[in-house]
Amino acid sequence: MTIVRPYGDTTGDGMVQLSFTLPVAHSKVAEGAAVQLANKMGMDPALVVHSKPMGPDFTFFVVYGRVNHLVDTSKVEVVERDYPLLTPKEVNAAVKRGMRRRLVVVGGCIGTDAHTVGIDAILNIKGFAGEKGLEYYRELKVVNLGAQVSVPQLVERARAEKADAVLVSQVITQRDAHLLNTREMSAAFREAYPAERRPLLVVGGPRFDETMAGELGVDRVFGRGTTPGEVASFLVHRLAPAKVAA
Ligand code: B12
């Protein structure tokens, strides 16, 4: 069974819920406009189940309704994890054997982005979702540059620290800032380093498409819900691979 439909009240009834804001003052007309939009998007019938003024000139809506579209799960393209998940102990052992020195990670939020909670979840010792962050790993040296790091600053620090991997977080996606900043960052590293010496480039954030690594010029993209263990395992997989199995 690879063909599925959304589920609301009964299996396969096609019911979905959608939220959005229109630049229209809260009114009956605004609600009608919301239904019209939902209809044009293929929801029929569509019911406004929540509407709330967002200041005097905008309205936020939640619309519930039926779509007729089918989804074929056999045609879905995703990035599956193609490396084993290791424990901190296994990561440390692999780095020690494979690199014979600590693996250096430089991380931060670039551009004007000040959302540090995500990168801290990965790097800080306290970690995320019950897992310790990369600072906890004895064989990893972590340099967390924090928020609003410029690309030149990041490149300079990566060089100074002899970084093996550079971890960048981008949470703000307004006007595709996350994509533009990531492309700028990866181009700067390609210019600053000979290909074989360039550090591994990793970006993460809640609204990245994980299939876009190649397009963005980075080695891996991590999306929402990423845990530090996944990142540490990936770093070892790419930087000390042969030794993982040893
Ligand atoms: C907390 C927060 C803030 C705090 C940030 C505090 C801080 N020190 O980080 C403050 C109040 C400062 C803030 C400010 C702003 N914010 Co804000 N903020 C949020 C909020 C509520 C939560 C973000 C968060 O902490 N998530 C928790 C972490 C753990 O999740 P995460 O970031 O997704 O990280 C995980 C993964 O994505 C991944 N990951 C992330 N980074 C990386 C990096 C690597 C290398 C890897 C491997 C993985 C990885 O791993 C993490 C763990 O799983 C979100 C809304 C939301 N609910 O998400 C809005 C939100 C991100 N903010 C938003 C906005 C608009 C702003 C402001 C512009 C508001 C304003 N007008 O001033 C400013 C911008 C400031 C700036 N210069 O960046 C918008 C962004 C919209 C958009 N399309 O870009 C959001 C989505 C709210 C909204 N719905 O409008 N914000």
Short mmCIF file of C-alpha atoms and ligand atoms in Angstrom, two decimals:
data_model
loop_
_atom_site.label_atom_id
_atom_site.label_comp_id
_atom_site.label_asym_id
_atom_site.label_seq_id
_atom_site.Cartn_x
_atom_site.Cartn_y
_atom_site.Cartn_z
CA MET A 1 0.00 0.00 0.00
CA THR A 2 2.00 2.97 -1.21
CA ILE A 3 -0.95 5.19 -2.14
CA VAL A 4 -2.36 7.09 0.83
CA ARG A 5 -4.73 9.96 1.61
CA PRO A 6 -4.82 12.21 4.67
CA TYR A 7 -6.84 11.02 7.68
CA GLY A 8 -9.17 13.27 9.71
CA ASP A 9 -12.29 11.64 11.11
CA THR A 10 -12.33 8.37 9.18
CA THR A 11 -9.58 6.51 7.30
CA GLY A 12 -8.84 8.01 3.90
CA ASP A 13 -11.36 10.86 4.21
CA GLY A 14 -8.78 13.34 2.89
CA MET A 15 -9.24 15.85 5.73
CA VAL A 16 -6.37 18.33 6.32
CA GLN A 17 -5.79 21.42 8.43
CA LEU A 18 -4.04 24.51 7.12
CA SER A 19 -3.01 27.77 8.81
CA PHE A 20 -2.13 31.10 7.22
CA THR A 21 -2.49 34.86 7.58
CA LEU A 22 -4.20 37.22 5.15
CA PRO A 23 -3.58 40.99 5.00
CA VAL A 24 -7.29 41.64 5.60
CA ALA A 25 -8.92 43.05 8.76
CA HIS A 26 -10.78 40.42 10.83
CA SER A 27 -14.30 40.26 9.36
CA LYS A 28 -16.80 37.98 7.57
CA VAL A 29 -15.18 39.03 4.28
CA ALA A 30 -11.78 37.95 5.61
CA GLU A 31 -13.21 34.54 6.51
CA GLY A 32 -14.76 34.24 3.05
CA ALA A 33 -11.41 35.13 1.52
CA ALA A 34 -9.77 32.38 3.57
CA VAL A 35 -12.29 29.83 2.28
CA GLN A 36 -11.76 31.04 -1.29
CA LEU A 37 -7.99 30.56 -0.93
CA ALA A 38 -8.45 27.09 0.54
CA ASN A 39 -10.83 26.16 -2.32
CA LYS A 40 -8.28 27.34 -4.86
CA MET A 41 -5.68 25.17 -3.13
CA GLY A 42 -7.90 22.14 -3.68
CA MET A 43 -9.70 21.99 -0.30
CA ASP A 44 -13.39 21.37 -0.85
CA PRO A 45 -15.35 21.71 1.35
CA ALA A 46 -13.22 24.09 3.46
CA LEU A 47 -14.27 25.32 6.91
CA VAL A 48 -12.72 28.16 8.91
CA VAL A 49 -12.31 26.62 12.37
CA HIS A 50 -10.29 29.46 13.88
CA SER A 51 -9.74 33.10 12.97
CA LYS A 52 -8.01 35.71 15.05
CA PRO A 53 -7.13 39.36 14.39
CA MET A 54 -3.38 39.96 14.12
CA GLY A 55 -3.40 43.71 14.72
CA PRO A 56 -5.95 45.89 12.92
CA ASP A 57 -5.12 44.88 9.33
CA PHE A 58 -4.36 41.14 9.36
CA THR A 59 -6.19 37.92 10.26
CA PHE A 60 -4.79 34.51 11.15
CA PHE A 61 -6.81 31.45 10.09
CA VAL A 62 -6.98 27.75 10.65
CA VAL A 63 -9.00 26.04 7.91
CA TYR A 64 -10.12 22.40 8.00
CA GLY A 65 -11.25 20.66 4.84
CA ARG A 66 -11.04 17.83 2.34
CA VAL A 67 -8.48 17.33 -0.41
CA ASN A 68 -8.74 14.72 -3.13
CA HIS A 69 -5.04 14.32 -3.73
CA LEU A 70 -3.32 10.98 -3.34
CA VAL A 71 0.22 10.54 -2.10
CA ASP A 72 2.50 7.81 -3.44
CA THR A 73 5.01 6.97 -0.72
CA SER A 74 7.12 4.97 -3.22
CA LYS A 75 7.91 8.21 -5.03
CA VAL A 76 9.02 10.19 -1.98
CA GLU A 77 12.64 11.37 -2.03
CA VAL A 78 14.36 11.86 1.32
CA VAL A 79 17.87 11.76 2.72
CA GLU A 80 18.09 8.59 4.81
CA ARG A 81 20.83 8.29 7.43
CA ASP A 82 23.54 6.34 5.59
CA TYR A 83 25.92 5.94 8.52
CA PRO A 84 25.71 4.07 11.82
CA LEU A 85 24.60 5.86 15.00
CA LEU A 86 27.42 5.66 17.52
CA THR A 87 27.52 6.20 21.26
CA PRO A 88 29.80 8.96 22.62
CA LYS A 89 32.23 6.24 23.70
CA GLU A 90 32.36 4.81 20.17
CA VAL A 91 32.79 8.28 18.67
CA ASN A 92 35.69 9.02 21.01
CA ALA A 93 37.34 5.70 20.26
CA ALA A 94 36.99 6.16 16.50
CA VAL A 95 38.47 9.66 16.59
CA LYS A 96 41.33 8.56 18.81
CA ARG A 97 42.23 5.64 16.57
CA GLY A 98 41.48 7.30 13.26
CA MET A 99 42.87 10.78 13.75
CA ARG A 100 45.31 10.40 16.66
CA ARG A 101 44.32 13.88 17.79
CA ARG A 102 41.12 15.66 18.75
CA LEU A 103 38.62 16.39 15.98
CA VAL A 104 38.12 20.15 15.85
CA VAL A 105 34.62 21.55 15.31
CA VAL A 106 33.92 25.26 14.81
CA GLY A 107 30.28 26.30 14.89
CA GLY A 108 27.97 29.30 14.96
CA CYS A 109 25.03 31.19 13.47
CA ILE A 110 25.98 33.25 10.44
CA GLY A 111 24.49 36.41 8.95
CA THR A 112 22.15 38.40 11.17
CA ASP A 113 20.71 35.23 12.69
CA ALA A 114 20.65 35.36 16.49
CA HIS A 115 18.83 32.05 17.05
CA THR A 116 21.47 30.15 18.98
CA VAL A 117 19.26 27.59 20.70
CA GLY A 118 19.58 25.13 17.78
CA ILE A 119 23.37 25.21 17.44
CA ASP A 120 23.69 25.17 21.24
CA ALA A 121 21.48 22.07 21.35
CA ILE A 122 24.06 20.34 19.15
CA LEU A 123 27.24 21.79 20.65
CA ASN A 124 26.66 22.62 24.34
CA ILE A 125 27.43 19.95 26.90
CA LYS A 126 23.82 19.89 28.12
CA GLY A 127 22.72 18.77 24.65
CA PHE A 128 19.22 18.02 23.40
CA ALA A 129 16.52 15.33 23.64
CA GLY A 130 18.35 13.43 26.37
CA GLU A 131 21.66 13.35 24.48
CA LYS A 132 24.79 15.26 25.52
CA GLY A 133 26.13 17.84 23.07
CA LEU A 134 29.45 17.62 21.24
CA GLU A 135 31.30 19.42 24.07
CA TYR A 136 30.73 16.29 26.13
CA TYR A 137 32.82 14.17 23.74
CA ARG A 138 36.37 13.95 25.07
CA GLU A 139 37.92 13.61 21.63
CA LEU A 140 36.10 16.58 20.10
CA LYS A 141 37.32 20.14 20.52
CA VAL A 142 34.35 22.47 20.13
CA VAL A 143 34.61 26.19 19.41
CA ASN A 144 31.15 27.75 19.55
CA LEU A 145 31.23 31.25 18.07
CA GLY A 146 27.59 31.99 18.97
CA ALA A 147 25.36 34.36 17.03
CA GLN A 148 25.72 36.74 14.09
CA VAL A 149 29.11 35.53 12.92
CA SER A 150 30.18 36.97 9.56
CA VAL A 151 31.42 34.57 6.89
CA PRO A 152 34.96 36.10 6.89
CA GLN A 153 35.09 35.72 10.70
CA LEU A 154 34.00 32.11 10.41
CA VAL A 155 36.60 31.29 7.75
CA GLU A 156 39.34 33.02 9.75
CA ARG A 157 38.48 31.18 12.95
CA ALA A 158 38.20 27.86 11.13
CA ARG A 159 41.70 28.41 9.78
CA ALA A 160 43.11 29.49 13.14
CA GLU A 161 41.63 26.45 14.89
CA LYS A 162 42.54 24.10 12.01
CA ALA A 163 38.91 23.03 11.96
CA ASP A 164 38.04 19.58 10.65
CA ALA A 165 34.36 20.49 10.49
CA VAL A 166 32.40 23.75 10.41
CA LEU A 167 28.84 23.63 11.73
CA VAL A 168 26.55 26.47 10.77
CA SER A 169 23.03 27.16 11.98
CA GLN A 170 20.39 29.11 10.07
CA VAL A 171 16.95 29.53 11.57
CA ILE A 172 15.73 32.73 9.90
CA THR A 173 14.38 31.93 6.44
CA GLN A 174 12.86 35.28 5.51
CA ARG A 175 13.66 36.06 1.86
CA ASP A 176 15.60 32.79 1.71
CA ALA A 177 18.31 34.25 3.97
CA HIS A 178 19.29 30.74 5.07
CA LEU A 179 19.96 29.66 1.49
CA LEU A 180 21.81 32.83 0.48
CA ASN A 181 23.97 32.80 3.61
CA THR A 182 24.80 29.12 3.22
CA ARG A 183 25.83 29.57 -0.41
CA GLU A 184 27.98 32.56 0.54
CA MET A 185 29.59 30.52 3.32
CA SER A 186 30.34 27.46 1.19
CA ALA A 187 31.75 29.62 -1.63
CA ALA A 188 34.03 31.43 0.83
CA PHE A 189 35.41 28.12 2.16
CA ARG A 190 36.00 26.86 -1.37
CA GLU A 191 37.90 30.02 -2.16
CA ALA A 192 39.92 30.02 1.05
CA TYR A 193 40.99 26.35 1.01
CA PRO A 194 42.42 23.93 -1.52
CA ALA A 195 39.78 21.23 -2.13
CA GLU A 196 41.55 18.48 -0.19
CA ARG A 197 42.10 20.69 2.89
CA ARG A 198 38.63 22.23 3.14
CA PRO A 199 36.83 21.41 6.40
CA LEU A 200 33.63 19.40 6.26
CA LEU A 201 30.75 21.88 5.92
CA VAL A 202 27.51 21.13 7.75
CA VAL A 203 24.43 23.35 7.98
CA GLY A 204 21.36 22.88 10.07
CA GLY A 205 18.07 24.54 10.90
CA PRO A 206 14.36 23.78 11.10
CA ARG A 207 13.42 24.87 7.59
CA PHE A 208 16.19 23.39 5.50
CA ASP A 209 15.44 20.82 2.84
CA GLU A 210 17.88 17.99 3.59
CA THR A 211 18.10 17.06 -0.10
CA MET A 212 19.72 20.43 -0.94
CA ALA A 213 23.29 19.76 0.27
CA GLY A 214 24.80 19.62 -3.24
CA GLU A 215 22.98 22.73 -4.38
CA LEU A 216 24.14 24.65 -1.32
CA GLY A 217 27.74 23.49 -1.63
CA VAL A 218 27.82 21.77 1.77
CA ASP A 219 28.51 18.20 2.82
CA ARG A 220 25.33 17.65 4.81
CA VAL A 221 22.14 19.41 5.80
CA PHE A 222 20.41 18.59 9.09
CA GLY A 223 16.79 19.55 9.71
CA ARG A 224 14.50 19.96 12.69
CA GLY A 225 14.79 17.52 15.55
CA THR A 226 18.45 16.67 14.84
CA THR A 227 20.24 15.22 17.85
CA PRO A 228 23.92 15.70 18.78
CA GLY A 229 24.57 11.97 18.46
CA GLU A 230 23.49 12.01 14.81
CA VAL A 231 25.90 14.86 14.11
CA ALA A 232 28.83 13.31 16.01
CA SER A 233 28.26 10.00 14.20
CA PHE A 234 28.21 11.77 10.84
CA LEU A 235 31.47 13.61 11.60
CA VAL A 236 33.19 10.35 12.48
CA HIS A 237 31.70 8.63 9.44
CA ARG A 238 33.20 11.27 7.15
CA LEU A 239 36.41 12.15 8.97
CA ALA A 240 37.54 8.85 10.50
CA PRO A 241 35.43 6.32 8.56
CA ALA A 242 37.68 3.29 8.27
CA LYS A 243 38.26 3.29 11.98
CA VAL A 244 34.60 3.03 12.95
CA ALA A 245 34.49 -0.62 12.06
CA ALA A 246 37.87 -1.34 13.69
C1 B12 B 1 13.50 31.45 20.64
C2 B12 B 1 13.18 32.27 19.40
C3 B12 B 1 13.76 33.55 19.31
C4 B12 B 1 14.74 34.08 20.36
C5 B12 B 1 16.12 33.47 20.06
C6 B12 B 1 16.94 33.31 21.33
C7 B12 B 1 18.18 32.55 21.04
N1 B12 B 1 19.22 32.89 21.79
O1 B12 B 1 18.25 31.66 20.19
C8 B12 B 1 14.66 35.62 20.09
C9 B12 B 1 13.58 36.21 20.98
C10 B12 B 1 15.95 36.41 20.26
C11 B12 B 1 14.15 35.64 18.64
C12 B12 B 1 14.29 36.74 17.82
C13 B12 B 1 13.77 36.81 16.55
N2 B12 B 1 12.99 35.89 15.95
CO1 B12 B 1 12.67 34.11 16.67
N3 B12 B 1 12.05 32.46 17.29
C14 B12 B 1 12.32 31.78 18.37
C15 B12 B 1 11.46 30.48 18.39
C16 B12 B 1 10.26 30.75 19.30
C17 B12 B 1 12.14 29.20 18.83
C18 B12 B 1 13.47 28.85 18.12
C19 B12 B 1 14.16 27.78 18.93
O2 B12 B 1 14.88 28.10 19.86
N4 B12 B 1 13.87 26.51 18.64
C20 B12 B 1 14.42 25.36 19.41
C21 B12 B 1 15.67 24.76 18.72
C22 B12 B 1 16.23 23.62 19.59
O3 B12 B 1 15.25 24.23 17.49
P1 B12 B 1 15.98 24.54 16.11
O4 B12 B 1 16.50 25.92 16.05
O5 B12 B 1 15.08 24.08 15.04
O6 B12 B 1 17.26 23.58 16.13
C23 B12 B 1 17.19 22.19 15.93
C24 B12 B 1 17.32 21.78 14.45
O7 B12 B 1 16.81 22.71 13.54
C25 B12 B 1 18.77 21.50 14.28
N5 B12 B 1 19.70 22.59 14.04
C26 B12 B 1 19.60 23.92 14.14
N6 B12 B 1 20.74 24.52 13.84
C27 B12 B 1 21.62 23.56 13.53
C28 B12 B 1 22.95 23.63 13.11
C29 B12 B 1 23.64 22.42 12.83
C30 B12 B 1 25.06 22.51 12.39
C31 B12 B 1 22.97 21.19 12.96
C32 B12 B 1 23.69 19.95 12.68
C33 B12 B 1 21.64 21.11 13.37
C34 B12 B 1 20.98 22.31 13.65
O8 B12 B 1 19.13 20.93 15.53
C35 B12 B 1 18.41 21.58 16.58
C36 B12 B 1 18.05 20.50 17.60
O9 B12 B 1 17.21 19.55 17.02
C37 B12 B 1 11.04 30.37 16.87
C38 B12 B 1 9.67 29.74 16.60
C39 B12 B 1 9.69 28.26 16.78
N7 B12 B 1 8.77 27.79 17.57
O10 B12 B 1 10.58 27.59 16.22
C40 B12 B 1 11.06 31.85 16.44
C41 B12 B 1 11.36 32.20 14.99
C42 B12 B 1 12.51 31.36 14.49
N8 B12 B 1 11.77 33.61 15.08
C43 B12 B 1 11.36 34.32 14.10
C44 B12 B 1 11.59 35.71 13.94
C45 B12 B 1 10.90 36.38 12.77
C46 B12 B 1 12.41 36.41 14.81
C47 B12 B 1 12.75 37.89 14.74
C48 B12 B 1 13.06 38.43 13.33
C49 B12 B 1 11.60 38.65 15.39
C50 B12 B 1 11.72 40.16 15.32
N9 B12 B 1 10.87 40.78 14.49
O11 B12 B 1 12.55 40.73 15.98
C51 B12 B 1 13.97 38.00 15.66
C52 B12 B 1 15.26 37.82 14.86
C53 B12 B 1 16.49 38.00 15.68
C54 B12 B 1 17.69 37.69 14.84
N10 B12 B 1 18.50 38.68 14.57
O12 B12 B 1 17.89 36.54 14.46
C55 B12 B 1 10.56 33.51 13.09
C56 B12 B 1 11.37 33.19 11.83
C57 B12 B 1 10.49 33.30 10.61
C58 B12 B 1 11.26 33.10 9.34
N11 B12 B 1 10.54 32.74 8.31
O13 B12 B 1 12.43 33.24 9.25
C59 B12 B 1 10.17 32.26 13.95
C60 B12 B 1 9.96 30.97 13.14
C61 B12 B 1 8.85 32.64 14.69
C62 B12 B 1 7.70 32.87 13.72
N12 B12 B 1 6.85 31.88 13.48
O14 B12 B 1 7.54 33.92 13.19
N13 B12 B 1 13.56 34.47 18.32
#
